[in-house]
mmCIF file of C-alpha atoms in Angstrom:
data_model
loop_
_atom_site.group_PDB
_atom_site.id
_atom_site.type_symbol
_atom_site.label_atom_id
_atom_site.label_comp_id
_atom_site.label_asym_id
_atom_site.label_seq_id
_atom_site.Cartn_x
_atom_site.Cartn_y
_atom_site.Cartn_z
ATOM 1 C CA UNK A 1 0.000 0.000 0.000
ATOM 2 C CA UNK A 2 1.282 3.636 -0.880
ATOM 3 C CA UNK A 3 1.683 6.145 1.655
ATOM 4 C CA UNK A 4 0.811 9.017 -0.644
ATOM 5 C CA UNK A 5 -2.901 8.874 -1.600
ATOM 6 C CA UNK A 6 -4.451 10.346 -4.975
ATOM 7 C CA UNK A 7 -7.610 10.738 -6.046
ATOM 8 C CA UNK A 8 -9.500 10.226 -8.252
ATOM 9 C CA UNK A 9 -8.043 6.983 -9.868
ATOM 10 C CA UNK A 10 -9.300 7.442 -12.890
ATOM 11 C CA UNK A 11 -10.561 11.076 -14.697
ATOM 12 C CA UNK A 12 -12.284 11.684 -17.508
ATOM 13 C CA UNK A 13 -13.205 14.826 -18.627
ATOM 14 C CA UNK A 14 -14.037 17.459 -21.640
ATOM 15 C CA UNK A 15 -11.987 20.402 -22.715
ATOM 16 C CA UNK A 16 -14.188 22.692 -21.136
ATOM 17 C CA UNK A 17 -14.302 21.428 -17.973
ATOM 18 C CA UNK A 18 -13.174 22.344 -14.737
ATOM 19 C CA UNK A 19 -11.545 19.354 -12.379
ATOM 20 C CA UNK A 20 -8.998 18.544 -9.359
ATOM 21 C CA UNK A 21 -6.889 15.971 -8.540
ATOM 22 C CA UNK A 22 -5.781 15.602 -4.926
ATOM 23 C CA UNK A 23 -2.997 13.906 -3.411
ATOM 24 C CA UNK A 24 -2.588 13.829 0.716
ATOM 25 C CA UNK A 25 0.511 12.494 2.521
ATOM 26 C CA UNK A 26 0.546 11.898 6.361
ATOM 27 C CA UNK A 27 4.260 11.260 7.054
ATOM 28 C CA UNK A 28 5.078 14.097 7.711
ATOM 29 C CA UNK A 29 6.862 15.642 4.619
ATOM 30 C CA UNK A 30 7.318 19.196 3.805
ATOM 31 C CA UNK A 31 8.140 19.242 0.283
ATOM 32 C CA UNK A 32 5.098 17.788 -2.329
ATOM 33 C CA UNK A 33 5.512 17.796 -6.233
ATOM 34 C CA UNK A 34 3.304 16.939 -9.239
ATOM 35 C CA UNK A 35 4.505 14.905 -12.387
ATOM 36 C CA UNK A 36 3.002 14.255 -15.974
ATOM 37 C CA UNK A 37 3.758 11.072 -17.564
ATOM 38 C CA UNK A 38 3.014 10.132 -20.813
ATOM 39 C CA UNK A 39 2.803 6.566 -22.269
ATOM 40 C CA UNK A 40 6.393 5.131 -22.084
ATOM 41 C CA UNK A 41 7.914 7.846 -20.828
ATOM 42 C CA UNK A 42 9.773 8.338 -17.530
ATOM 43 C CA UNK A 43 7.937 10.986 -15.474
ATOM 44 C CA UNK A 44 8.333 14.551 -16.167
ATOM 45 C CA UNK A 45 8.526 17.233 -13.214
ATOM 46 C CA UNK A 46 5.970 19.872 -13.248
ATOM 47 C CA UNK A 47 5.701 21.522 -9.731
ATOM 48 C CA UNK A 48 7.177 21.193 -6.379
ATOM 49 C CA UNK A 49 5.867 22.541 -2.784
ATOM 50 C CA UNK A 50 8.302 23.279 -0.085
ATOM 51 C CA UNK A 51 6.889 24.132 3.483
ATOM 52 C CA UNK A 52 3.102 24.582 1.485
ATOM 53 C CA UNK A 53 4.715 27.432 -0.861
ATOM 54 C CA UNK A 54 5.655 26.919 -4.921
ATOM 55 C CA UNK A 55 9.007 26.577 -5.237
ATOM 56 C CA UNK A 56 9.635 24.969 -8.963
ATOM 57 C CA UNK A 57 7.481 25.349 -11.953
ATOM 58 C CA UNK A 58 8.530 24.219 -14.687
ATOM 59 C CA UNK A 59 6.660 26.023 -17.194
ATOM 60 C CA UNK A 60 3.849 23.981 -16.682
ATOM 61 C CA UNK A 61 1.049 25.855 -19.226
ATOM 62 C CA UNK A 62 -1.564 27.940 -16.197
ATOM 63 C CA UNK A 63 -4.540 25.898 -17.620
ATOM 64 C CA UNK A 64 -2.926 23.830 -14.500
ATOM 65 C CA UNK A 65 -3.132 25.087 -10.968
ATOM 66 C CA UNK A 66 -1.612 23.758 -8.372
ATOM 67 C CA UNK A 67 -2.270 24.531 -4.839
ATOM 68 C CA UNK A 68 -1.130 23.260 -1.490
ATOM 69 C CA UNK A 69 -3.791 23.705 1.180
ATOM 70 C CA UNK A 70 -1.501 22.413 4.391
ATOM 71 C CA UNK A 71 1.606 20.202 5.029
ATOM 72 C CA UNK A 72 -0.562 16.742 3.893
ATOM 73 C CA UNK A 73 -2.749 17.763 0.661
ATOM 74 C CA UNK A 74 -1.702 19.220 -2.616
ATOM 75 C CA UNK A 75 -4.191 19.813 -5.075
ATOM 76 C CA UNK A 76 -3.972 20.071 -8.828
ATOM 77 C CA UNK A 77 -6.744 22.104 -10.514
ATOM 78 C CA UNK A 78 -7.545 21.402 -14.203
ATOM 79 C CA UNK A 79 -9.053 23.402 -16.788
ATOM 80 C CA UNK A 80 -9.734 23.935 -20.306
ATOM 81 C CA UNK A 81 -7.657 21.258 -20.906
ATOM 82 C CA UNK A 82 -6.356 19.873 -24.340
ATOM 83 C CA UNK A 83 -6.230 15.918 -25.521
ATOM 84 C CA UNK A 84 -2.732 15.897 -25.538
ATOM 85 C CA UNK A 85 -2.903 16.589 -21.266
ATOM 86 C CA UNK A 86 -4.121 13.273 -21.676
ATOM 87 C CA UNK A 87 -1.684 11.279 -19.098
ATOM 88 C CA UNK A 88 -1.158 9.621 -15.898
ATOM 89 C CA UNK A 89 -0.490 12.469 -12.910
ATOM 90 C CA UNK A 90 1.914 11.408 -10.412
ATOM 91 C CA UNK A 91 1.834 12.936 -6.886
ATOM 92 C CA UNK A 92 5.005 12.542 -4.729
ATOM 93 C CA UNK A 93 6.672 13.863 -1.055
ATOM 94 C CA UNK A 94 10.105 13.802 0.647
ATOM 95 C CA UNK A 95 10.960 14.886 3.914
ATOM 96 C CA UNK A 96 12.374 18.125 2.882
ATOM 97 C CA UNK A 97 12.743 19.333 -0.911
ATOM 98 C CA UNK A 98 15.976 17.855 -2.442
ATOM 99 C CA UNK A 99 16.203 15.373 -0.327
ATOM 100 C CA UNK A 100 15.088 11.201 -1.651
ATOM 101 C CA UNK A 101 13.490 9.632 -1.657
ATOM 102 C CA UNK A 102 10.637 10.869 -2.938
ATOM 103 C CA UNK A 103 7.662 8.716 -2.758
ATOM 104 C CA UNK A 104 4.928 8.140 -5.282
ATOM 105 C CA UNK A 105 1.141 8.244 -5.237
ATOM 106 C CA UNK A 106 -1.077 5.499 -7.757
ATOM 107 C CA UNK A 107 -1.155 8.287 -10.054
ATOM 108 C CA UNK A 108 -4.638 9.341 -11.409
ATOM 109 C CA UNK A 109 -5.424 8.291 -15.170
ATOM 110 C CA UNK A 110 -6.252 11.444 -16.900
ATOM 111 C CA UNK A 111 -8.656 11.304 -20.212
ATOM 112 C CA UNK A 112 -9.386 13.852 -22.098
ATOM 113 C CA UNK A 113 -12.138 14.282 -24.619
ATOM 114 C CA UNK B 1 21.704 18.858 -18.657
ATOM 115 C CA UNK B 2 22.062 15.523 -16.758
ATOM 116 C CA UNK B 3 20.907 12.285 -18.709
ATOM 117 C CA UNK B 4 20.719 9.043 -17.943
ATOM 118 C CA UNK B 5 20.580 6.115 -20.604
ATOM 119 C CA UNK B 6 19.011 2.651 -19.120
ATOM 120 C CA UNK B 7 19.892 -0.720 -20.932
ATOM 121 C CA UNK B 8 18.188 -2.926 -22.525
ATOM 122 C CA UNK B 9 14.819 -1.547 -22.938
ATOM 123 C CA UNK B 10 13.322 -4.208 -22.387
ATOM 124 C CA UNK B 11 14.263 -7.455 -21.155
ATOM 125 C CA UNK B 12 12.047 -11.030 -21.056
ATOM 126 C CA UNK B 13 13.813 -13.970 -18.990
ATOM 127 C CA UNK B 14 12.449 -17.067 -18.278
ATOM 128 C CA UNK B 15 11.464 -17.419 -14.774
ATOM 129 C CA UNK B 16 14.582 -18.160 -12.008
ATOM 130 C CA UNK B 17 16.812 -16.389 -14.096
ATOM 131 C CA UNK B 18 19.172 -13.577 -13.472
ATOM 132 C CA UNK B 19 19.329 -10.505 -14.887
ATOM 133 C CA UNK B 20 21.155 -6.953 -15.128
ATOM 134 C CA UNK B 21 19.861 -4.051 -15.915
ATOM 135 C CA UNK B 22 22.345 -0.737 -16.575
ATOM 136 C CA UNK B 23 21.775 3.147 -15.940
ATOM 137 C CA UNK B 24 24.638 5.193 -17.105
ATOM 138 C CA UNK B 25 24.637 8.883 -16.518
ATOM 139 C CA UNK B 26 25.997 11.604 -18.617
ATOM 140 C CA UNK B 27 27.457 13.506 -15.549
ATOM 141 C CA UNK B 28 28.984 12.701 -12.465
ATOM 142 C CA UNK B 29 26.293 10.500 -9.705
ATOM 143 C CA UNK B 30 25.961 11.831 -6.656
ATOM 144 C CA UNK B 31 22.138 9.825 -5.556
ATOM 145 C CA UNK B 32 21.268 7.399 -7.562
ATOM 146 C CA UNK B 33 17.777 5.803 -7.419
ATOM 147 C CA UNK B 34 15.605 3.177 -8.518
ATOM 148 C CA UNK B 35 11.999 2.338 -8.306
ATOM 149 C CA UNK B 36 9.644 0.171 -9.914
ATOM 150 C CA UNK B 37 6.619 1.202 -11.707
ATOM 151 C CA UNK B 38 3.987 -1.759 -13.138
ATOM 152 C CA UNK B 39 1.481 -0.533 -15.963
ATOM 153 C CA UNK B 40 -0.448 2.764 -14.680
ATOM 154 C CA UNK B 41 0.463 3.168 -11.148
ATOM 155 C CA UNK B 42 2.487 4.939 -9.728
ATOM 156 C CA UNK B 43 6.397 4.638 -8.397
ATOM 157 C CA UNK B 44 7.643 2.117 -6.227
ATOM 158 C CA UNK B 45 11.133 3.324 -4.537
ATOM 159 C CA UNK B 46 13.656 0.318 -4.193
ATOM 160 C CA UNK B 47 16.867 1.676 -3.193
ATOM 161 C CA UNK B 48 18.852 4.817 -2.729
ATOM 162 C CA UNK B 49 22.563 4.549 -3.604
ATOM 163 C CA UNK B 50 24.786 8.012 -2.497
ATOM 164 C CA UNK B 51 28.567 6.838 -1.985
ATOM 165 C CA UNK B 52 31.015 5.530 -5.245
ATOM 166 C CA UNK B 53 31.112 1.359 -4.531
ATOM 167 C CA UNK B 54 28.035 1.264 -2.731
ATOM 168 C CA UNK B 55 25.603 -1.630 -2.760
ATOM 169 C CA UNK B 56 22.443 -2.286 -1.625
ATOM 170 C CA UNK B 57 20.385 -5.488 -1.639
ATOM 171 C CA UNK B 58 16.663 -5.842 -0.330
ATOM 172 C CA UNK B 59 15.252 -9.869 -1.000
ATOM 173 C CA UNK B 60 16.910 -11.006 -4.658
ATOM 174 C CA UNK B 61 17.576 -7.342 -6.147
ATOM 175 C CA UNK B 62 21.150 -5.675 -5.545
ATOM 176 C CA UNK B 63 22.016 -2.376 -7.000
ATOM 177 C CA UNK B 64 25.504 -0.921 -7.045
ATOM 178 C CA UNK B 65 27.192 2.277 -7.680
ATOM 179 C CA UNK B 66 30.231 2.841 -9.667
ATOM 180 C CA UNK B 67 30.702 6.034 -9.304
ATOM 181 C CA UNK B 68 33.875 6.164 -11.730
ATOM 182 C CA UNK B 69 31.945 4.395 -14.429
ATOM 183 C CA UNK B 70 29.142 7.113 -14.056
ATOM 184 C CA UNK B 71 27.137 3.970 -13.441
ATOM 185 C CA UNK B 72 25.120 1.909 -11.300
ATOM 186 C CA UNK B 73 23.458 -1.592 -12.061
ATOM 187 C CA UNK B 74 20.253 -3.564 -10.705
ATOM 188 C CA UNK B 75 20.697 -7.368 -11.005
ATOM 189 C CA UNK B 76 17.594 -9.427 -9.548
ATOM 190 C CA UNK B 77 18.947 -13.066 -8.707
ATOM 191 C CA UNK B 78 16.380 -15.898 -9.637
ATOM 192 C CA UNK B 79 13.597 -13.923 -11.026
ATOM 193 C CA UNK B 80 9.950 -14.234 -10.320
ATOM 194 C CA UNK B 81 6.814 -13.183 -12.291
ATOM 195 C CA UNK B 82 6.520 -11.003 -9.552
ATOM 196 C CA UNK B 83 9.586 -8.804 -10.478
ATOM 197 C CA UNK B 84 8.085 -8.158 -13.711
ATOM 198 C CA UNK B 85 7.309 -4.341 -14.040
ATOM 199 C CA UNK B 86 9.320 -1.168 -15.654
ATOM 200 C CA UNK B 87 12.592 -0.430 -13.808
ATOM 201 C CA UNK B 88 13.703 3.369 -13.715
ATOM 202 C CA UNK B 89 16.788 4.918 -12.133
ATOM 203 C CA UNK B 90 16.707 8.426 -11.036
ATOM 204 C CA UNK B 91 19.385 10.810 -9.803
ATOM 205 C CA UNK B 92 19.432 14.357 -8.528
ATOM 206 C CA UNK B 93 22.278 17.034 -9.279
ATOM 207 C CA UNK B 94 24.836 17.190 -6.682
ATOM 208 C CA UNK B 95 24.288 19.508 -3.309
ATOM 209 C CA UNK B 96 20.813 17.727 -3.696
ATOM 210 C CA UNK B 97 18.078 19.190 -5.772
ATOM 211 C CA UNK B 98 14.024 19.088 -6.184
ATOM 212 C CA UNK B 99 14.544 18.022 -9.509
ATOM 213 C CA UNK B 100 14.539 14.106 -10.102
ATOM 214 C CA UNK B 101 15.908 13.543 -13.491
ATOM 215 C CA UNK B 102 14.679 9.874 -14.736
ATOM 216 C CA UNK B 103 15.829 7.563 -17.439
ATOM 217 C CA UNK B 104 13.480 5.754 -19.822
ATOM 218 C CA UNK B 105 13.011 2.887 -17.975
ATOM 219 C CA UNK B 106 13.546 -0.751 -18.631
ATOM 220 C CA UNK B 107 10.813 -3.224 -18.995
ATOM 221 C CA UNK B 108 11.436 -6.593 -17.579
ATOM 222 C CA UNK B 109 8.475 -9.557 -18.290
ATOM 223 C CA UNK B 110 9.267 -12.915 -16.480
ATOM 224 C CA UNK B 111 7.584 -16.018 -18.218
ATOM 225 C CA UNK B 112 6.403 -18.941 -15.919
#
């Protein structure tokens, strides 16, 4: 069983839309981050949290909006998405940011029409 | 910017085989990682290696670091359907760093 919780599993949705995905960690880690992975391919960074504030974007387009709530949950709001967002989102935490390892989520399944 | 190559791509043994599978970086390794992902979920982290020589074993799978060789390896000693799943190393930039750089992955399948 994973320690870091997402939800939903599975998401799909239409371009117009407006979604979140939500990820919540209870050991106690300070630093949260949000990856894309497409089929195939090894994940790709697209946010990190340290201590609940943004500390790494990496030009992630603003139709995604991350948000960090408290030390456990980090949110990921979606929308006006296009097809080619279409891919698994990975949620992961370490105890502090640049510091491993970092520890993965289930990932929710991302579809878009 | 760091990369890291993983070989093979893929791998299928027969099961209670061994196997190796290699992660060479294009710049000096100062963390080395590997996890396990199967089809759709998410990361499974399997060992942390941080020190040139180190070597790490947890049930059948050992990973080393050759720090010289810009290299580490994962060899998984009489292989089970079980072990079946993609295989990625990971490594951070030295001084430590939020950003995990990944390779490709390898994809092992075990036949009964």
């Amino acid at each position: 069983d994973t320690e870091v919780t997402q939800t939903p599993k599975h998401l799909v949705m239409g371009m117009t839309n407006k979604k979140s995905l939500k990820c919540e960690q209870h050991m106690g880690h300070r630093a949260m981050y949000w990856y894309k992975q497409k089929a195939k391919k090894p994940p790709e960074l697209m946010f990190v949290y340290s201590y609940e504030k943004l500390s790494i974007n990496e030009s992630v387009p603003s139709r995604f909006s991350p948000e960090c709530p408290n030390s456990s949950l980090l949110n990921l709001h979606l929308h006006a998405l296009q097809p080619e967002d279409s891919a698994l989102y990975l949620c992961a935490s370490s105890q502090e940011a640049g510091t491993q390892p970092q520890h993965f989520g289930d990932g929710t399944r991302l579809s878009i029409l | 910017s760091q990369e890291l190559e993983q070989s093979p791509q893929s791998l299928i043994v027969q099961e209670g085989k061994n196997l190796t599978i290699n992660c060479t970086s294009s710049k000096t390794l100062y963390g080395l990682y590997w996890y396990k992902q199967k089809y759709g979920e998410g990361l499974i982290f399997l060992m942390m290696l941080q020190k040139g020589g180190e070597e790490k074993s947890h049930e059948k799978i050992t990973a080393k670091l050759d720090e010289k060789k810009q290299q580490s390896s994962l060899h998984i000693t009489a292989s089970q359907p079980s072990h079946a799943g993609i295989y990625l190393c990971g490594a951070d930039k030295p001084g430590g760093s939020e950003k995990l750089v990944f390779g490709k992955g390898t994809k092992l399948t075990v036949n009964p």
